[in-house]
Amino acid sequence: MGSFFYAACVIAVIASYNAGTASAACASNRFQCDNGRCVPITWVCTGIDGCGDNSDEKNCTTYVCPPGYWKCKNNRCVPVQWLCTDINGCGDNSDEDKCDTNRCIMRRGKKLRTFSNTKERIKFPCKYNAVRDTECGSWKITITPGNVIEADKDKRYIVKTVWLGVERVSDGMKWEGRTDLRIAEKYIEGSKPEPFNKKDGALEAKDIFNFAASSSDDKVIVYEKSGQWMFRFNLYSPGDAWHKSSGFEFICLSDNFQPSGFPDQICGNGTKDEVATFKKSKGWKDSRQAVLFHEVFTNDGIAQTDSDCKTTADTISNKCNNTALQWEAARLCWPVVGKSRFHTCVTRNLERPESAMRHCVEYVCSNFTDPNSCFALSEEIDRCQDLEGVSSKVKAQCAPNLSIKA
Ligand SMILES: *[C@@H]1O[C@H](CO)[C@@H](O)[C@H](O)[C@H]1NC(C)=O
Ligand SMILES: *[C@@H]1O[C@H](CO)[C@@H](O)[C@H](O)[C@H]1NC(C)=O
Ligand SMILES: *[C@@H]1O[C@H](CO)[C@@H](O)[C@H](O)[C@H]1NC(C)=O
Ligand SMILES: *[C@@H]1O[C@H](CO)[C@@H](O)[C@H](O)[C@H]1NC(C)=O
Ligand SMILES: *[C@@H]1O[C@H](CO)[C@@H](O)[C@H](O)[C@H]1NC(C)=O
């Protein structure tokens, strides 16, 4: 730690330093240390001994870290790259102590770990808000992963793309970007300057983030410039061992972090209880997975990009005549994508569980009258295990010889 890091970022900061006290021996943008050294003014009152005799840290009332540095509890400034590394960089461990509690994490094929440390079973091939308009320090964060079903024999969900949206609370200025396996890979290889493609907003990534790449574990890390939060995205390549940590991770290092709850975001502050409470308030008796399904596909704040996902969302919102029918669609159709045994079967026999999900929703939302979606669904679920409720309707209406139990 020392001048190596500082030399790279000599940028004006506001510090409680009186320029008049520097002697003529130092240039005007340098600070005269008690030991005679001249150091950049930006080193003054950073919490770090830049002079060697600590004289640049005397009489400070305000400590401001330069961009790219995080202010420890003990006022030391450490590079943002030191955050959440399991190494006590600050000396007081404050660079590590929020990393586990304020963390939302989604791994390949695993459950989402919420901010409250509970685990949420979230299995959809479509986009959903893991984190939505959640304040962390001076930013509001939205994180929208898009899952896909891995096509190899395991047929697990992987997080292939993530949309990251940030809004500066003070002035409402925004930036939104998207990363995926290819974008992140190019950044790691060095053929792309940023691990995101910007999608929207007046802010530029370089004004908000520091980036880092780790080729050894195929990972990109995005740090807010003053280290208020960080976001990691680990790549997945077919054939990777299961322990590989492909997926994403968001960590807020702000002290006053208050994650919001379900249904605003799925990575909530106590999700298991929240979903149960929500379910009760609606009078729904069925599974939590159905509740998640319903919330994802009736949330018009999420622009679904996959065409089956988009049609599913549009159908639930516009074709299901009432909430009861919407709920029925969620209840009857989530197993197609949410139950491993079911989507494994659908994938083996046909192509996409997403398509079976769409046809199921179209059929239910037609109040079980549309022959086209009935027929398409019957093809897709034929020879799969029981799909309770829907299969009997399908059998009765359009596919008497459907193999699955009714
Ligand atoms: C810091 O404060 C002490 C006493 O308050 C004073 O003697 C000293 O000159 C000050 N040093 C600087 C660099 O302002
Ligand atoms: C979770 O957030 C909601 C606001 O979205 C709040 O009402 C609730 O009290 C929070 N729960 C916990 C356990 O913090
Ligand atoms: C939905 O309601 C409209 C009238 O409000 C009706 O014409 C239509 O048939 C209904 N659709 C279904 C599937 O029940
Ligand atoms: C669905 O159809 C049944 C008759 O099969 C009818 O009783 C019911 O009201 C319909 N529901 C909706 C929401 O249109
Ligand atoms: C169902 O199977 C029977 C006998 O195997 C066959 O005669 C009939 O045509 C089939 N029906 C349909 C709709 O495929």
JSON list of N, CA and C in Angstrom, two decimals, residues 2 40 44 49 53 57 65 93 105 109 131 148 166 184-185 220 228-229 231 261 273 298 327 334 351-352 380 400:
[
{"chain": "A", "resi": 2, "resn": "GLY", "atom": "N", "xyz": [0.57, 2.22, -0.78]},
{"chain": "A", "resi": 2, "resn": "GLY", "atom": "CA", "xyz": [1.36, 3.44, -0.73]},
{"chain": "A", "resi": 2, "resn": "GLY", "atom": "C", "xyz": [1.28, 4.23, -1.99]},
{"chain": "A", "resi": 40, "resn": "PRO", "atom": "N", "xyz": [1.48, 15.08, -3.45]},
{"chain": "A", "resi": 40, "resn": "PRO", "atom": "CA", "xyz": [0.29, 15.68, -4.09]},
{"chain": "A", "resi": 40, "resn": "PRO", "atom": "C", "xyz": [-0.73, 16.12, -3.05]},
{"chain": "A", "resi": 44, "resn": "VAL", "atom": "N", "xyz": [-3.61, 14.66, 1.04]},
{"chain": "A", "resi": 44, "resn": "VAL", "atom": "CA", "xyz": [-3.86, 15.27, 2.35]},
{"chain": "A", "resi": 44, "resn": "VAL", "atom": "C", "xyz": [-5.23, 14.84, 2.88]},
{"chain": "A", "resi": 49, "resn": "ASP", "atom": "N", "xyz": [-1.00, 7.82, 5.55]},
{"chain": "A", "resi": 49, "resn": "ASP", "atom": "CA", "xyz": [0.23, 8.55, 5.75]},
{"chain": "A", "resi": 49, "resn": "ASP", "atom": "C", "xyz": [0.99, 8.65, 4.43]},
{"chain": "A", "resi": 53, "resn": "ASP", "atom": "N", "xyz": [5.71, 10.75, 7.65]},
{"chain": "A", "resi": 53, "resn": "ASP", "atom": "CA", "xyz": [5.70, 11.17, 9.06]},
{"chain": "A", "resi": 53, "resn": "ASP", "atom": "C", "xyz": [4.28, 11.52, 9.51]},
{"chain": "A", "resi": 57, "resn": "GLU", "atom": "N", "xyz": [-1.73, 14.13, 7.49]},
{"chain": "A", "resi": 57, "resn": "GLU", "atom": "CA", "xyz": [-2.98, 13.70, 8.11]},
{"chain": "A", "resi": 57, "resn": "GLU", "atom": "C", "xyz": [-3.28, 14.44, 9.41]},
{"chain": "A", "resi": 65, "resn": "CYS", "atom": "N", "xyz": [-11.61, 10.16, 0.37]},
{"chain": "A", "resi": 65, "resn": "CYS", "atom": "CA", "xyz": [-10.75, 9.28, -0.41]},
{"chain": "A", "resi": 65, "resn": "CYS", "atom": "C", "xyz": [-10.86, 9.64, -1.88]},
{"chain": "A", "resi": 93, "resn": "ASN", "atom": "N", "xyz": [-10.76, -4.26, 9.59]},
{"chain": "A", "resi": 93, "resn": "ASN", "atom": "CA", "xyz": [-11.62, -5.25, 8.91]},
{"chain": "A", "resi": 93, "resn": "ASN", "atom": "C", "xyz": [-12.91, -4.66, 8.33]},
{"chain": "A", "resi": 105, "resn": "ILE", "atom": "N", "xyz": [-26.94, -13.19, -3.96]},
{"chain": "A", "resi": 105, "resn": "ILE", "atom": "CA", "xyz": [-26.07, -14.04, -4.77]},
{"chain": "A", "resi": 105, "resn": "ILE", "atom": "C", "xyz": [-26.88, -15.11, -5.50]},
{"chain": "A", "resi": 109, "resn": "GLY", "atom": "N", "xyz": [-27.68, -22.99, -11.28]},
{"chain": "A", "resi": 109, "resn": "GLY", "atom": "CA", "xyz": [-28.42, -24.15, -10.82]},
{"chain": "A", "resi": 109, "resn": "GLY", "atom": "C", "xyz": [-28.78, -24.12, -9.35]},
{"chain": "A", "resi": 131, "resn": "VAL", "atom": "N", "xyz": [-33.09, -7.38, -7.70]},
{"chain": "A", "resi": 131, "resn": "VAL", "atom": "CA", "xyz": [-32.97, -6.19, -6.87]},
{"chain": "A", "resi": 131, "resn": "VAL", "atom": "C", "xyz": [-33.63, -5.06, -7.65]},
{"chain": "A", "resi": 148, "resn": "VAL", "atom": "N", "xyz": [-31.26, -18.80, -18.35]},
{"chain": "A", "resi": 148, "resn": "VAL", "atom": "CA", "xyz": [-31.55, -19.72, -19.44]},
{"chain": "A", "resi": 148, "resn": "VAL", "atom": "C", "xyz": [-31.36, -21.13, -18.93]},
{"chain": "A", "resi": 166, "resn": "VAL", "atom": "N", "xyz": [-28.37, 1.77, -12.63]},
{"chain": "A", "resi": 166, "resn": "VAL", "atom": "CA", "xyz": [-28.06, 2.59, -11.47]},
{"chain": "A", "resi": 166, "resn": "VAL", "atom": "C", "xyz": [-28.61, 4.00, -11.66]},
{"chain": "A", "resi": 184, "resn": "ALA", "atom": "N", "xyz": [-18.57, -10.21, -21.23]},
{"chain": "A", "resi": 184, "resn": "ALA", "atom": "CA", "xyz": [-17.64, -10.34, -20.10]},
{"chain": "A", "resi": 184, "resn": "ALA", "atom": "C", "xyz": [-16.34, -11.02, -20.54]},
{"chain": "A", "resi": 185, "resn": "GLU", "atom": "N", "xyz": [-16.49, -12.02, -21.39]},
{"chain": "A", "resi": 185, "resn": "GLU", "atom": "CA", "xyz": [-15.31, -12.74, -21.88]},
{"chain": "A", "resi": 185, "resn": "GLU", "atom": "C", "xyz": [-14.38, -11.81, -22.66]},
{"chain": "A", "resi": 220, "resn": "VAL", "atom": "N", "xyz": [-15.68, -10.98, -13.85]},
{"chain": "A", "resi": 220, "resn": "VAL", "atom": "CA", "xyz": [-15.50, -9.53, -13.90]},
{"chain": "A", "resi": 220, "resn": "VAL", "atom": "C", "xyz": [-16.06, -8.95, -12.62]},
{"chain": "A", "resi": 228, "resn": "GLN", "atom": "N", "xyz": [-18.97, 2.01, -2.78]},
{"chain": "A", "resi": 228, "resn": "GLN", "atom": "CA", "xyz": [-20.22, 1.88, -2.03]},
{"chain": "A", "resi": 228, "resn": "GLN", "atom": "C", "xyz": [-20.87, 0.52, -2.26]},
{"chain": "A", "resi": 229, "resn": "TRP", "atom": "N", "xyz": [-20.64, -0.02, -3.45]},
{"chain": "A", "resi": 229, "resn": "TRP", "atom": "CA", "xyz": [-21.16, -1.36, -3.73]},
{"chain": "A", "resi": 229, "resn": "TRP", "atom": "C", "xyz": [-20.34, -2.00, -4.82]},
{"chain": "A", "resi": 231, "resn": "PHE", "atom": "N", "xyz": [-20.32, -5.48, -7.80]},
{"chain": "A", "resi": 231, "resn": "PHE", "atom": "CA", "xyz": [-21.10, -6.45, -8.53]},
{"chain": "A", "resi": 231, "resn": "PHE", "atom": "C", "xyz": [-20.12, -7.40, -9.22]},
{"chain": "A", "resi": 261, "resn": "GLY", "atom": "N", "xyz": [-38.49, -5.34, 0.21]},
{"chain": "A", "resi": 261, "resn": "GLY", "atom": "CA", "xyz": [-38.95, -6.72, 0.27]},
{"chain": "A", "resi": 261, "resn": "GLY", "atom": "C", "xyz": [-39.75, -7.16, -0.94]},
{"chain": "A", "resi": 273, "resn": "ASP", "atom": "N", "xyz": [-40.48, -15.38, 4.44]},
{"chain": "A", "resi": 273, "resn": "ASP", "atom": "CA", "xyz": [-41.65, -14.90, 5.18]},
{"chain": "A", "resi": 273, "resn": "ASP", "atom": "C", "xyz": [-42.46, -13.94, 4.34]},
{"chain": "A", "resi": 298, "resn": "THR", "atom": "N", "xyz": [-46.51, -10.58, -14.13]},
{"chain": "A", "resi": 298, "resn": "THR", "atom": "CA", "xyz": [-47.45, -9.46, -14.12]},
{"chain": "A", "resi": 298, "resn": "THR", "atom": "C", "xyz": [-46.72, -8.14, -13.85]},
{"chain": "A", "resi": 327, "resn": "TRP", "atom": "N", "xyz": [-53.99, -16.05, -11.58]},
{"chain": "A", "resi": 327, "resn": "TRP", "atom": "CA", "xyz": [-53.43, -16.90, -10.53]},
{"chain": "A", "resi": 327, "resn": "TRP", "atom": "C", "xyz": [-53.48, -18.37, -10.95]},
{"chain": "A", "resi": 334, "resn": "TRP", "atom": "N", "xyz": [-46.43, -22.95, -13.67]},
{"chain": "A", "resi": 334, "resn": "TRP", "atom": "CA", "xyz": [-45.05, -22.82, -13.20]},
{"chain": "A", "resi": 334, "resn": "TRP", "atom": "C", "xyz": [-44.28, -24.13, -13.23]},
{"chain": "A", "resi": 351, "resn": "GLU", "atom": "N", "xyz": [-38.26, -28.98, -27.50]},
{"chain": "A", "resi": 351, "resn": "GLU", "atom": "CA", "xyz": [-37.11, -28.10, -27.45]},
{"chain": "A", "resi": 351, "resn": "GLU", "atom": "C", "xyz": [-37.05, -27.25, -26.19]},
{"chain": "A", "resi": 352, "resn": "ARG", "atom": "N", "xyz": [-38.09, -26.46, -26.00]},
{"chain": "A", "resi": 352, "resn": "ARG", "atom": "CA", "xyz": [-37.96, -25.43, -25.00]},
{"chain": "A", "resi": 352, "resn": "ARG", "atom": "C", "xyz": [-39.08, -25.46, -23.96]},
{"chain": "A", "resi": 380, "resn": "GLU", "atom": "N", "xyz": [-46.14, -30.88, -26.27]},
{"chain": "A", "resi": 380, "resn": "GLU", "atom": "CA", "xyz": [-44.96, -30.59, -25.46]},
{"chain": "A", "resi": 380, "resn": "GLU", "atom": "C", "xyz": [-44.93, -31.39, -24.15]},
{"chain": "A", "resi": 400, "resn": "PRO", "atom": "N", "xyz": [-56.99, -36.69, -26.39]},
{"chain": "A", "resi": 400, "resn": "PRO", "atom": "CA", "xyz": [-57.45, -37.82, -25.58]},
{"chain": "A", "resi": 400, "resn": "PRO", "atom": "C", "xyz": [-56.37, -38.87, -25.35]}
]
